[in-house]
C-alpha cells in the first residue's frame, strides 16, 4: 500500500525527520512500481495472472496429498486459497478509486467498514456470547484505533493531507488486524472462565473479595493470552523474518534503514492499540459478568450453539433467534436491579410449598431480648429453565419450559450462639438458600438482616466479609493454602474492617485447627491440587473458622471426612459458636451429625 507513490513516501519521512533526526535519502531516482522492469535494479517486479496460476500448482499438490493422507484439511486449504485471491482482488478494485479520489468521507467510511468487519470477526468464534457483545467490541476497536491513529497521523507521520488514504487505510488496517486478534483471544478466555470457573470466583467472593479481586488471576491470564502473539512478534521481529510492511517498502525502493525505522514506529502503534482495546474489552466483560453488588452473573452469558451443516435449518434459525432471545430474558436479571431478580411469572401448576426446613439444633444464648441474630424475612427464590433440544436449537425454538419455586415467603432466624440445621430432599434448594444469604446468588423478594441491619448494594462486599459460606467441593485453584490466606487477608473489606483478623493470626489459628483435626501444618505449603478431598475440606474449613465471621454456613462441608475427623470438626463448631457468638447454618445428609451436635458437651 505504501509503495505506489514516491512523493508521498518521501514527504512522510521528511515529516518524521524533525523527531528522530533522520536523514532522508533522495527518492527521486526510484523507479515507479508500475513501470518497474522485470528483473530490473529496483522497484517491484510485476506479477501476472499466469504467474499466480503457476504459484498455485504446488498448493494444489499439497491439497491432494492431504486428501490422500485423510488429514481433513484439503477442502479448507483450497477454499482458503480461492478466497484469498477473490478477496484481495475485490480489495484492490475497491481501494483503487478511493486512493485516486483521496476523499475524506470515503476514507472514513472505509475505515469504519473495516472496523465493523473486525468486530464481527472478533465475536464470531467465541464459546460464550452476551447481550450487546458486538456493539461493545465495536466500541472498543473504534476508540483504541481512532485514538492511536490520530496520535500517529497528527503527531508523528503528518501526511498531507492528514486523511491521505495511502497512509490511513493500510495503517488502520494493521492496527485493526492485531487488535482484533487480541480481543478475540482475551474475550474467549475471559467469558469462558466466568462461566466455567464459577467455584473459584465465588470462593474469593465468599471471603469478602470485590469483583476485581475475585477475578484478578483469571483477568491476568486472559490479557496474557490475548497479548502473547504480539509480545512474541516484538521479541523476534527482524530475527526470524523481515516484517511484511518493511518488505514492501524495501521492494518499493526505500532504503533498508528507513524501512526499519518505519516498521518500528508501526509496531509501537500496533502494541498501544492492541493493549488499549484488550483492556477496554476486559473492563466491559467485568461489568457484564458482575452486577453492582459484586455478585457473579454467569446467567448473562449463553453458549454459542454449533452451526448446523444444514443451510436451510441454519437460515431458519437466524430468523427465529430474535424471538428465542426475547424469551430467554425471563431468566436473566435487569442491570439496574442487582439485589432482587426480575419478577418471574410462574405457572399456576408450580409447587409453592417450601421443601427446605430450618430447625434450631443448639442455642447457647437464652436472652429473649437479644437482637444479635440472622433474620430471613419472606425470602422468595424461583428458577426458570429452558430445556433445549439439539433440533430446537438449530431451528431457534425454546421447548420444555420447567419453572418452579424453591421457596416462597420463607422466614426464620438464627440467634447468636445458635446452630440450626437445614434439611430437605435433594434439589429442594438448600444450597441456593445458603448462597442467597451469602449474597452469591440473586433473590426475587425478601429481606436478610444481620444484627438488625439490612443488606444493600453498597455494603454487599462487607456483608460477605462477615457471612461465610463453605461448600462441600474440593478446592481446586492454582497455588497453595498459604497463598490463599495471604490473598484474602489483603482484600479491601478485610483492611477496612477493624474486627478482621491479621494475616499472622489467620495463619496461626488455621495451623492450630488443622493440627487438632488430624492434619500436618505442612498442608498449608502444598498445592491445592495435591490435597485429597478430605484434606482440602479440613483446610478450607480451618481458614473459614480463622477468618472470624459472624455467620458461618456449612453446605455438607464435612462430607469427605471420616467419623473421627467429623467429630473433631463438630467439636470445634460448637466451641467457636459458644466462644465467638456465631450463627451457624448446617446442611448435611448425615442425620447422625445433627444428633452429635445436640449431645456434644464442650
Coordinates of C-alpha atoms in Angstrom, one line a residue:
X1 CA 0.0 0.0 0.0
X2 CA 2.9 2.4 0.8
X3 CA 4.9 1.8 -2.3
X4 CA 2.8 3.3 -5.0
X5 CA 3.8 6.9 -4.7
X6 CA 7.5 8.0 -4.2
X7 CA 6.5 11.6 -3.5
X8 CA 4.1 10.7 -0.6
X9 CA 6.7 8.3 1.0
X10 CA 9.4 11.0 0.8
X11 CA 7.0 13.5 2.4
X12 CA 6.2 11.2 5.2
X13 CA 9.9 10.6 6.0
X14 CA 10.6 14.3 5.9
X15 CA 7.8 14.9 8.4
X16 CA 9.4 12.3 10.7
X17 CA 12.9 13.7 10.4
X18 CA 12.4 16.6 12.9
X19 CA 11.5 14.0 15.5
X20 CA 14.2 11.4 15.1
X21 CA 16.8 13.4 13.1
X22 CA 16.6 11.0 10.2
X23 CA 18.5 12.0 7.1
X24 CA 16.1 11.2 4.2
X25 CA 17.7 9.8 1.1
X26 CA 16.8 11.1 -2.3
X27 CA 14.0 9.0 -3.7
X28 CA 13.6 10.8 -7.0
X29 CA 15.6 8.2 -8.7
X30 CA 13.4 5.3 -7.5
X31 CA 11.7 3.6 -10.4
X32 CA 7.9 3.6 -10.5
X33 CA 6.2 0.4 -9.3
X34 CA 4.1 0.2 -12.3
X35 CA 7.0 0.8 -14.6
X36 CA 9.4 -1.5 -12.9
X37 CA 11.2 -3.6 -15.4
X38 CA 11.1 -7.3 -14.8
X39 CA 14.4 -8.2 -13.1
X40 CA 15.5 -4.6 -13.0
X41 CA 17.6 -2.9 -10.4
X42 CA 14.8 -1.5 -8.2
X43 CA 11.0 -1.4 -7.7
X44 CA 8.6 -4.3 -7.6
X45 CA 8.6 -7.0 -10.3
X46 CA 5.1 -7.2 -11.8
X47 CA 3.1 -10.4 -11.1
X48 CA 0.9 -11.5 -13.9
X49 CA -2.2 -13.8 -13.7
X50 CA -0.1 -16.6 -15.3
X51 CA 2.5 -16.3 -12.5
X52 CA -0.2 -16.5 -9.9
X53 CA -1.7 -19.6 -11.6
X54 CA 1.7 -21.3 -11.6
X55 CA 2.3 -20.5 -7.9
X56 CA -1.0 -22.2 -7.0
X57 CA 0.0 -25.5 -8.6
X58 CA 2.2 -26.6 -5.7
X59 CA -0.6 -25.6 -3.3
X60 CA -3.0 -27.8 -5.2
X61 CA -0.5 -30.7 -4.9
X62 CA -0.3 -30.2 -1.2
X63 CA -4.1 -30.3 -1.0
X64 CA -4.2 -33.6 -3.0
X65 CA -1.5 -35.0 -0.7
X66 CA -3.5 -34.1 2.4
X67 CA -6.6 -35.6 0.9
X68 CA -4.7 -38.9 0.2
X69 CA -3.5 -38.9 3.8
X70 CA -7.0 -38.2 5.1
X71 CA -5.8 -35.2 7.1
X72 CA -9.2 -33.4 6.7
X73 CA -7.7 -30.0 5.6
X74 CA -7.6 -30.3 1.8
X75 CA -11.0 -28.6 1.4
X76 CA -10.1 -25.8 3.8
X77 CA -6.8 -25.3 2.1
X78 CA -8.3 -24.9 -1.4
X79 CA -11.2 -22.8 -0.1
X80 CA -8.8 -20.5 1.7
X81 CA -6.6 -20.1 -1.4
X82 CA -9.5 -19.3 -3.6
X83 CA -10.9 -16.8 -1.0
X84 CA -7.6 -15.2 -0.7
X85 CA -7.5 -14.5 -4.5
X86 CA -11.1 -13.3 -4.6
X87 CA -10.9 -11.1 -1.5
X88 CA -7.6 -9.4 -2.4
X89 CA -8.8 -8.8 -6.0
X90 CA -12.0 -7.2 -4.7
X91 CA -10.0 -5.2 -2.2
X92 CA -7.7 -3.9 -4.9
X93 CA -10.7 -2.9 -7.0
X94 CA -12.3 -1.1 -4.1
X95 CA -9.2 0.7 -2.9
X96 CA -8.0 1.9 -6.3
X97 CA -10.8 4.5 -6.7
X98 CA -10.5 5.5 -3.1
X99 CA -6.8 6.1 -3.4
X100 CA -7.4 8.1 -6.6
X101 CA -10.2 10.3 -5.2
X102 CA -8.4 11.0 -1.9
X103 CA -11.8 12.0 -0.3
X104 CA -12.0 12.2 3.5
X105 CA -15.6 10.8 3.6
X106 CA -14.6 7.8 1.5
X107 CA -11.5 7.2 3.7
X108 CA -13.5 7.4 7.0
X109 CA -16.3 5.3 5.6
X110 CA -13.9 2.6 4.5
X111 CA -12.1 2.6 7.9
X112 CA -15.5 2.3 9.7
X113 CA -16.3 -0.6 7.3
X114 CA -13.1 -2.3 8.2
X115 CA -13.7 -1.8 11.9
X116 CA -17.2 -3.3 11.7
X117 CA -15.8 -6.4 9.9
X118 CA -13.1 -6.7 12.6
X119 CA -15.6 -6.5 15.4
X120 CA -17.8 -9.2 13.7
X121 CA -14.7 -11.4 13.3
X122 CA -13.7 -11.0 16.9
X123 CA -17.2 -12.2 18.1
X124 CA -17.7 -14.9 15.6
X125 CA -15.7 -17.7 17.2
X126 CA -16.3 -17.2 20.9
X127 CA -17.6 -20.0 23.0
X128 CA -19.9 -17.8 25.0
X129 CA -21.9 -14.7 24.0
X130 CA -23.5 -11.9 25.9
X131 CA -26.1 -9.2 25.1
X132 CA -24.5 -6.2 23.4
X133 CA -21.3 -8.1 22.7
X134 CA -20.9 -6.9 19.1
X135 CA -21.5 -3.2 19.9
X136 CA -19.1 -3.5 22.9
X137 CA -16.3 -4.9 20.8
X138 CA -17.0 -2.4 18.0
X139 CA -16.8 0.5 20.5
X140 CA -13.5 -0.8 21.9
X141 CA -12.0 -1.1 18.5
X142 CA -13.2 2.3 17.3
X143 CA -11.9 4.0 20.5
X144 CA -8.5 2.4 20.6
X145 CA -7.7 2.5 16.9
X146 CA -9.1 6.0 16.4
X147 CA -7.1 7.4 19.3
X148 CA -3.8 5.7 18.3
X149 CA -4.3 6.6 14.6
X150 CA -5.0 10.2 15.4
X151 CA -1.8 10.3 17.5
X152 CA 0.2 8.8 14.6
X153 CA -1.2 10.9 11.8
X154 CA -1.4 14.3 13.7
X155 CA 1.7 14.0 15.9
X156 CA 4.1 11.7 14.2
X157 CA 3.7 10.9 10.5
X158 CA 1.8 14.0 9.5
X159 CA 0.9 13.1 5.9
X160 CA -0.5 15.7 3.5
X161 CA -3.4 15.7 3.7
X162 CA -3.9 14.1 7.1
X163 CA -6.5 11.7 5.6
X164 CA -4.2 10.5 2.8
X165 CA -5.7 7.1 2.0
X166 CA -2.3 5.7 1.1
X167 CA -1.3 6.1 4.8
X168 CA -4.6 6.0 6.7
X169 CA -6.1 2.8 5.3
X170 CA -3.1 0.5 5.5
X171 CA -2.1 1.7 9.0
X172 CA -5.6 1.5 10.3
X173 CA -5.9 -2.0 8.8
X174 CA -2.8 -3.2 10.6
X175 CA -4.0 -1.7 13.9
X176 CA -7.4 -3.4 13.4
X177 CA -5.9 -6.8 12.5
X178 CA -3.8 -7.1 15.6
X179 CA -6.4 -5.6 17.9
X180 CA -9.0 -7.9 16.5
X181 CA -6.8 -11.0 17.3
X182 CA -6.0 -9.8 20.8
X183 CA -9.6 -9.0 21.7
X184 CA -10.9 -12.3 20.3
X185 CA -8.3 -14.4 22.4
X186 CA -8.9 -12.3 25.5
X187 CA -12.6 -12.3 25.2
X188 CA -12.9 -16.0 24.7
X189 CA -10.7 -16.8 27.7
X190 CA -12.4 -14.3 30.0
X191 CA -16.0 -15.3 29.2
X192 CA -15.3 -19.0 29.3
X193 CA -13.6 -18.6 32.7
X194 CA -16.5 -16.6 34.2
X195 CA -18.9 -19.4 33.2
X196 CA -16.7 -22.5 33.8
X197 CA -14.7 -21.4 36.8
X198 CA -17.6 -20.1 39.0
X199 CA -16.4 -22.1 42.0
X200 CA -13.0 -20.3 42.1
X201 CA -14.6 -16.8 41.7
X202 CA -17.3 -17.5 44.3
X203 CA -14.8 -18.8 46.7
X204 CA -13.0 -15.5 46.8
X205 CA -16.3 -13.6 46.8
X206 CA -17.4 -15.6 49.8
X207 CA -14.3 -14.4 51.7
X208 CA -15.1 -10.7 51.1
X209 CA -13.5 -10.1 47.7
X210 CA -14.6 -7.4 45.3
X211 CA -15.3 -8.4 41.7
X212 CA -11.9 -7.3 40.6
X213 CA -10.2 -9.1 43.5
X214 CA -12.1 -12.3 42.8
X215 CA -11.3 -12.4 39.1
X216 CA -7.8 -10.8 39.2
X217 CA -5.9 -14.1 38.4
X218 CA -8.3 -15.0 35.6
X219 CA -8.1 -11.5 34.2
X220 CA -4.3 -11.6 34.1
X221 CA -4.3 -14.9 32.3
X222 CA -6.9 -13.6 29.8
X223 CA -4.9 -10.5 29.0
X224 CA -1.7 -12.5 28.7
X225 CA -3.4 -14.9 26.3
X226 CA -4.5 -12.0 24.1
X227 CA -1.2 -10.2 24.1
X228 CA 1.2 -13.2 23.8
X229 CA 1.2 -13.4 20.0
X230 CA 2.1 -9.7 19.8
X231 CA 4.7 -9.9 22.5
X232 CA 6.3 -12.9 20.7
X233 CA 6.4 -10.8 17.5
X234 CA 8.1 -7.9 19.3
X235 CA 10.7 -10.3 20.7
X236 CA 11.7 -11.9 17.4
X237 CA 10.8 -9.3 14.8
X238 CA 13.6 -9.0 12.3
X239 CA 15.4 -12.1 13.6
X240 CA 13.1 -14.8 12.2
X241 CA 11.8 -12.9 9.2
X242 CA 11.5 -9.5 7.7
X243 CA 8.1 -8.0 8.5
X244 CA 5.6 -7.6 5.7
X245 CA 5.5 -3.8 5.7
X246 CA 9.2 -3.5 5.8
X247 CA 9.5 -5.9 2.9
X248 CA 7.0 -3.9 0.9
X249 CA 9.0 -0.7 1.5
X250 CA 12.2 -2.3 0.5
X251 CA 10.7 -3.7 -2.6
X252 CA 9.3 -0.2 -3.4
X253 CA 12.8 1.2 -3.3
X254 CA 13.1 2.7 0.2
X255 CA 16.4 2.3 2.0
X256 CA 16.6 -0.5 4.5
X257 CA 17.3 1.9 7.4
X258 CA 14.3 4.0 6.6
X259 CA 12.1 0.9 6.2
X260 CA 13.3 -0.5 9.5
X261 CA 12.5 2.8 11.4
X262 CA 9.1 2.9 9.8
X263 CA 8.5 -0.7 10.9
X264 CA 9.5 0.1 14.5
X265 CA 7.0 3.0 14.5
X266 CA 4.2 0.8 13.2
X267 CA 4.9 -1.9 15.8
X268 CA 4.8 0.6 18.6
X269 CA 1.4 1.8 17.4
X270 CA 0.1 -1.7 17.0
X271 CA 1.2 -2.6 20.5
X272 CA -0.5 0.5 22.0
X273 CA -3.8 -0.1 20.1
X274 CA -3.9 -3.8 20.9
X275 CA -3.4 -3.3 24.7
X276 CA -5.9 -0.4 24.8
X277 CA -8.6 -2.5 23.0
X278 CA -7.9 -5.5 25.2
X279 CA -8.1 -3.6 28.5
X280 CA -11.3 -1.8 27.5
X281 CA -13.0 -5.0 26.4
X282 CA -11.9 -6.7 29.7
X283 CA -13.4 -4.0 31.7
X284 CA -16.6 -4.3 29.7
X285 CA -16.8 -8.0 30.4
X286 CA -16.3 -7.5 34.1
X287 CA -19.2 -5.0 34.0
X288 CA -21.4 -7.7 32.4
X289 CA -20.1 -10.6 34.5
X290 CA -20.8 -8.9 37.8
X291 CA -23.6 -6.7 39.0
X292 CA -23.3 -3.5 41.1
X293 CA -23.2 -5.6 44.3
X294 CA -20.1 -7.5 43.0
X295 CA -22.2 -10.7 42.5
X296 CA -21.1 -13.1 39.8
X297 CA -23.7 -13.3 37.0
X298 CA -22.9 -16.2 34.7
X299 CA -26.5 -16.3 33.6
X300 CA -25.8 -13.3 31.4
X301 CA -23.6 -15.5 29.2
X302 CA -25.0 -18.1 26.8
X303 CA -23.2 -20.8 25.0
X304 CA -23.0 -20.3 21.3
X305 CA -24.7 -23.3 19.6
X306 CA -22.7 -25.1 16.9
X307 CA -23.8 -24.0 13.4
X308 CA -25.8 -26.6 11.6
X309 CA -24.4 -28.0 8.3
X310 CA -27.9 -27.9 7.0
X311 CA -28.0 -24.4 5.5
X312 CA -31.8 -24.2 5.5
X313 CA -32.0 -25.0 9.2
X314 CA -29.3 -22.5 9.9
X315 CA -31.0 -19.8 8.0
X316 CA -34.4 -20.6 9.6
X317 CA -32.7 -20.5 13.0
X318 CA -31.4 -17.0 12.3
X319 CA -35.0 -15.8 11.7
X320 CA -36.2 -17.4 14.9
X321 CA -33.3 -16.3 17.0
X322 CA -34.7 -12.9 17.9
X323 CA -37.9 -14.4 19.4
X324 CA -35.8 -17.0 21.2
X325 CA -33.6 -14.4 22.8
X326 CA -36.5 -12.3 24.0
X327 CA -38.0 -15.4 25.7
X328 CA -34.7 -16.2 27.4
X329 CA -34.6 -12.8 29.0
X330 CA -37.1 -14.1 31.6
X331 CA -34.4 -16.0 33.4
X332 CA -31.9 -13.1 33.5
X333 CA -31.8 -10.1 35.8
X334 CA -32.1 -6.4 34.9
X335 CA -28.9 -4.5 35.1
X336 CA -30.5 -1.9 37.4
X337 CA -31.7 -4.4 40.0
X338 CA -28.7 -6.2 41.2
X339 CA -30.1 -7.4 44.6
X340 CA -33.6 -8.7 43.6
X341 CA -34.1 -10.8 40.4
X342 CA -36.6 -9.6 37.8
X343 CA -40.0 -10.9 38.8
X344 CA -41.0 -14.2 37.2
X345 CA -44.4 -15.3 36.1
X346 CA -44.5 -18.8 37.3
X347 CA -47.2 -21.1 36.1
X348 CA -50.1 -21.9 38.4
X349 CA -49.1 -25.6 38.3
X350 CA -45.7 -24.8 40.1
X351 CA -45.5 -26.0 43.7
X352 CA -45.4 -23.3 46.3
X353 CA -44.7 -25.5 49.3
X354 CA -41.3 -24.9 50.9
X355 CA -39.4 -28.2 50.9
X356 CA -36.5 -26.7 52.8
X357 CA -36.7 -26.8 56.6
X358 CA -34.6 -24.8 59.1
X359 CA -34.7 -26.2 62.7
X360 CA -32.6 -25.0 65.7
X361 CA -30.2 -27.7 66.9
X362 CA -28.5 -25.8 69.6
X363 CA -29.0 -22.4 71.3
X364 CA -26.4 -21.4 73.8
X365 CA -27.9 -17.9 74.2
X366 CA -31.1 -17.8 76.3
X367 CA -31.5 -14.0 76.2
X368 CA -35.0 -13.2 75.0
X369 CA -34.4 -9.6 74.1
X370 CA -31.2 -10.2 72.1
X371 CA -31.3 -8.7 68.6
X372 CA -27.9 -10.1 67.7
X373 CA -29.2 -12.6 65.1
X374 CA -29.5 -13.5 61.5
X375 CA -33.0 -12.8 60.2
X376 CA -34.6 -14.1 57.0
X377 CA -37.9 -12.4 56.1
X378 CA -40.3 -13.6 53.3
X379 CA -37.5 -14.9 51.1
X380 CA -38.6 -16.0 47.6
X381 CA -36.4 -17.8 45.1
X382 CA -37.6 -19.2 41.8
X383 CA -35.9 -20.9 38.9
X384 CA -36.8 -21.0 35.2
X385 CA -35.1 -23.4 32.9
X386 CA -35.4 -23.6 29.2
X387 CA -34.6 -27.2 28.2
X388 CA -33.2 -27.0 24.7
X389 CA -33.1 -30.0 22.4
X390 CA -30.5 -30.0 19.6
X391 CA -33.0 -29.8 16.9
X392 CA -34.8 -27.0 18.7
X393 CA -31.6 -25.0 19.0
X394 CA -31.0 -25.4 15.3
X395 CA -34.4 -24.1 14.5
X396 CA -34.3 -21.3 17.0
X397 CA -37.0 -22.8 19.2
X398 CA -37.2 -23.0 23.0
X399 CA -39.1 -26.0 24.3
X400 CA -39.8 -27.9 27.5
X401 CA -40.2 -25.0 29.9
X402 CA -39.5 -26.0 33.5
X403 CA -40.2 -23.4 36.2
X404 CA -40.6 -23.9 39.9
X405 CA -40.4 -22.2 43.3
X406 CA -37.5 -23.2 45.5
X407 CA -39.0 -21.4 48.5
X408 CA -41.9 -18.9 48.9
X409 CA -42.1 -16.3 51.6
X410 CA -39.6 -18.2 53.7
X411 CA -38.8 -16.7 57.1
X412 CA -36.6 -17.8 60.0
X413 CA -33.9 -16.6 62.3
X414 CA -30.7 -17.9 63.9
X415 CA -29.7 -16.3 67.2
X416 CA -26.2 -15.6 68.3
X417 CA -24.5 -18.7 69.8
X418 CA -27.0 -20.8 67.8
X419 CA -26.7 -23.7 65.4
X420 CA -29.6 -24.6 63.0
X421 CA -30.0 -27.5 60.6
X422 CA -31.1 -27.0 57.0
X423 CA -32.8 -30.1 55.7
X424 CA -34.8 -31.2 52.6
X425 CA -34.7 -33.6 49.7
X426 CA -32.0 -33.3 47.0
X427 CA -32.7 -30.4 44.7
X428 CA -35.0 -28.7 47.1
X429 CA -32.9 -25.5 47.3
X430 CA -30.8 -26.0 50.4
X431 CA -27.6 -24.8 48.7
X432 CA -29.5 -22.0 46.9
X433 CA -30.8 -20.8 50.3
X434 CA -27.3 -20.5 51.8
X435 CA -26.0 -18.8 48.6
X436 CA -28.8 -16.3 48.8
X437 CA -27.9 -15.5 52.4
X438 CA -24.3 -15.2 51.4
X439 CA -25.2 -12.8 48.6
X440 CA -23.7 -15.1 46.0
X441 CA -27.0 -15.5 44.0
X442 CA -29.9 -13.1 43.5
X443 CA -33.4 -13.5 45.0
X444 CA -36.8 -12.4 43.8
X445 CA -38.2 -11.0 47.1
X446 CA -37.4 -10.8 50.8
X447 CA -35.0 -9.3 53.3
X448 CA -31.9 -10.6 55.0
X449 CA -30.8 -8.8 58.2
X450 CA -27.7 -9.3 60.4
X451 CA -27.9 -7.8 63.9
X452 CA -30.8 -5.7 62.7
X453 CA -29.1 -4.2 59.7
X454 CA -30.3 -4.9 56.2
X455 CA -28.0 -5.6 53.3
X456 CA -27.8 -3.2 50.3
X457 CA -25.8 -2.7 47.2
X458 CA -23.0 -0.6 48.7
X459 CA -22.3 -2.9 51.6
X460 CA -22.6 -6.3 49.9
X461 CA -18.8 -6.9 49.9
X462 CA -18.6 -6.0 53.6
X463 CA -21.6 -8.4 54.2
X464 CA -19.6 -11.3 52.7
X465 CA -16.7 -10.4 55.0
X466 CA -18.9 -11.3 57.9
X467 CA -21.0 -14.1 56.4
X468 CA -19.0 -17.1 55.4
X469 CA -20.3 -19.8 53.0
X470 CA -18.3 -23.1 52.8
X471 CA -19.2 -25.7 50.2
X472 CA -18.6 -29.4 50.0
X473 CA -16.4 -29.2 46.9
X474 CA -12.7 -29.8 46.9
X475 CA -10.8 -26.5 46.5
X476 CA -9.2 -26.6 43.0
X477 CA -7.5 -23.4 42.4
X478 CA -3.8 -22.6 41.5
X479 CA -1.4 -22.1 44.4
X480 CA -1.2 -23.2 48.0
X481 CA -3.4 -22.7 51.0
X482 CA -0.9 -20.3 52.5
X483 CA -1.1 -18.2 49.2
X484 CA -4.9 -18.2 49.6
X485 CA -4.7 -17.0 53.2
X486 CA -2.3 -14.2 52.2
X487 CA -4.6 -13.1 49.4
X488 CA -7.8 -13.0 51.3
X489 CA -6.1 -11.1 54.1
X490 CA -5.2 -8.4 51.6
X491 CA -8.8 -7.8 50.4
X492 CA -10.1 -4.3 50.9
X493 CA -13.0 -5.5 53.0
X494 CA -10.6 -7.1 55.4
X495 CA -8.4 -4.0 55.6
X496 CA -11.4 -1.7 56.3
X497 CA -12.9 -4.0 58.9
X498 CA -11.2 -3.4 62.3
X499 CA -12.6 -6.7 63.6
X500 CA -11.0 -8.7 60.8
X501 CA -8.0 -10.8 61.9
X502 CA -4.5 -10.0 60.8
X503 CA -2.6 -12.3 58.5
X504 CA -0.4 -13.8 61.2
X505 CA -3.5 -14.6 63.3
X506 CA -5.3 -16.3 60.5
X507 CA -2.2 -18.5 59.8
X508 CA -1.8 -19.3 63.5
X509 CA -5.4 -20.3 64.0
X510 CA -5.5 -22.3 60.8
X511 CA -2.5 -24.3 61.8
X512 CA -3.9 -25.0 65.3
X513 CA -7.2 -26.2 63.8
X514 CA -5.8 -28.5 61.2
X515 CA -3.5 -30.0 63.8
X516 CA -6.5 -30.6 66.0
X517 CA -8.3 -32.2 63.1
X518 CA -5.5 -34.7 62.3
X519 CA -3.5 -32.9 59.6
X520 CA 0.1 -31.7 59.5
X521 CA 0.7 -27.9 59.2
X522 CA 2.7 -28.7 56.1
X523 CA -0.6 -29.0 54.3
X524 CA -0.6 -25.2 54.0
X525 CA 2.5 -25.3 51.9
X526 CA 1.2 -28.0 49.4
X527 CA -0.6 -27.2 46.2
X528 CA -4.4 -27.5 46.5
X529 CA -4.3 -30.0 43.6
X530 CA -2.2 -32.4 45.7
X531 CA -4.5 -32.4 48.7
X532 CA -7.2 -35.1 48.9
X533 CA -10.9 -34.2 49.2
X534 CA -10.9 -34.7 53.0
X535 CA -7.7 -32.7 53.4
X536 CA -9.0 -29.9 51.3
X537 CA -12.3 -29.8 53.2
X538 CA -10.4 -29.5 56.6
X539 CA -8.0 -26.8 55.4
X540 CA -10.7 -24.6 53.9
X541 CA -12.9 -25.1 57.0
X542 CA -10.0 -24.1 59.2
X543 CA -9.4 -21.0 57.1
X544 CA -13.1 -20.1 57.3
X545 CA -13.1 -20.5 61.1
X546 CA -9.9 -18.4 61.4
X547 CA -11.4 -15.6 59.3
X548 CA -13.7 -14.8 62.3
X549 CA -17.1 -14.4 60.6
X550 CA -20.3 -13.6 62.4
X551 CA -22.3 -16.2 60.4
X552 CA -20.9 -19.4 59.0
X553 CA -22.9 -21.6 56.7
X554 CA -21.6 -25.2 56.1
X555 CA -23.0 -26.8 52.9
X556 CA -22.1 -30.5 53.6
X557 CA -18.6 -29.3 54.3
X558 CA -17.6 -32.5 56.1
X559 CA -19.0 -35.0 53.6
X560 CA -15.5 -36.3 52.7
X561 CA -14.3 -36.8 56.3
X562 CA -14.1 -40.0 58.3
X563 CA -16.1 -40.2 61.6
X564 CA -13.1 -39.3 63.7
X565 CA -12.3 -36.2 61.7
X566 CA -16.0 -35.2 61.6
X567 CA -16.3 -35.5 65.4
X568 CA -13.2 -33.2 65.8
X569 CA -14.7 -30.6 63.4
X570 CA -18.1 -30.8 65.1
X571 CA -16.4 -30.1 68.5
X572 CA -14.7 -27.0 67.0
X573 CA -18.0 -25.8 65.6
X574 CA -19.7 -25.9 69.0
X575 CA -16.6 -24.4 70.7
X576 CA -16.3 -21.5 68.3
X577 CA -20.1 -20.9 68.4
X578 CA -20.0 -20.6 72.1
X579 CA -16.8 -18.6 72.2
X580 CA -17.4 -16.1 69.4
X581 CA -21.3 -15.9 69.3
X582 CA -21.5 -17.5 65.8
X583 CA -24.8 -18.0 64.0
X584 CA -24.4 -21.4 62.2
X585 CA -26.4 -22.9 59.4
X586 CA -25.6 -26.5 58.7
X587 CA -26.6 -28.6 55.7
X588 CA -26.0 -32.3 55.9
X589 CA -27.4 -35.6 54.8
X590 CA -25.8 -37.2 57.8
X591 CA -28.7 -37.3 60.3
X592 CA -26.4 -38.6 63.0
X593 CA -24.3 -35.4 62.7
X594 CA -27.2 -33.4 63.9
X595 CA -27.7 -35.7 66.9
X596 CA -24.0 -35.5 67.8
X597 CA -24.1 -31.7 67.7
X598 CA -27.1 -31.7 70.1
X599 CA -25.5 -34.1 72.5
X600 CA -22.0 -32.7 72.3
X601 CA -20.6 -31.1 75.5
X602 CA -17.6 -28.9 75.2

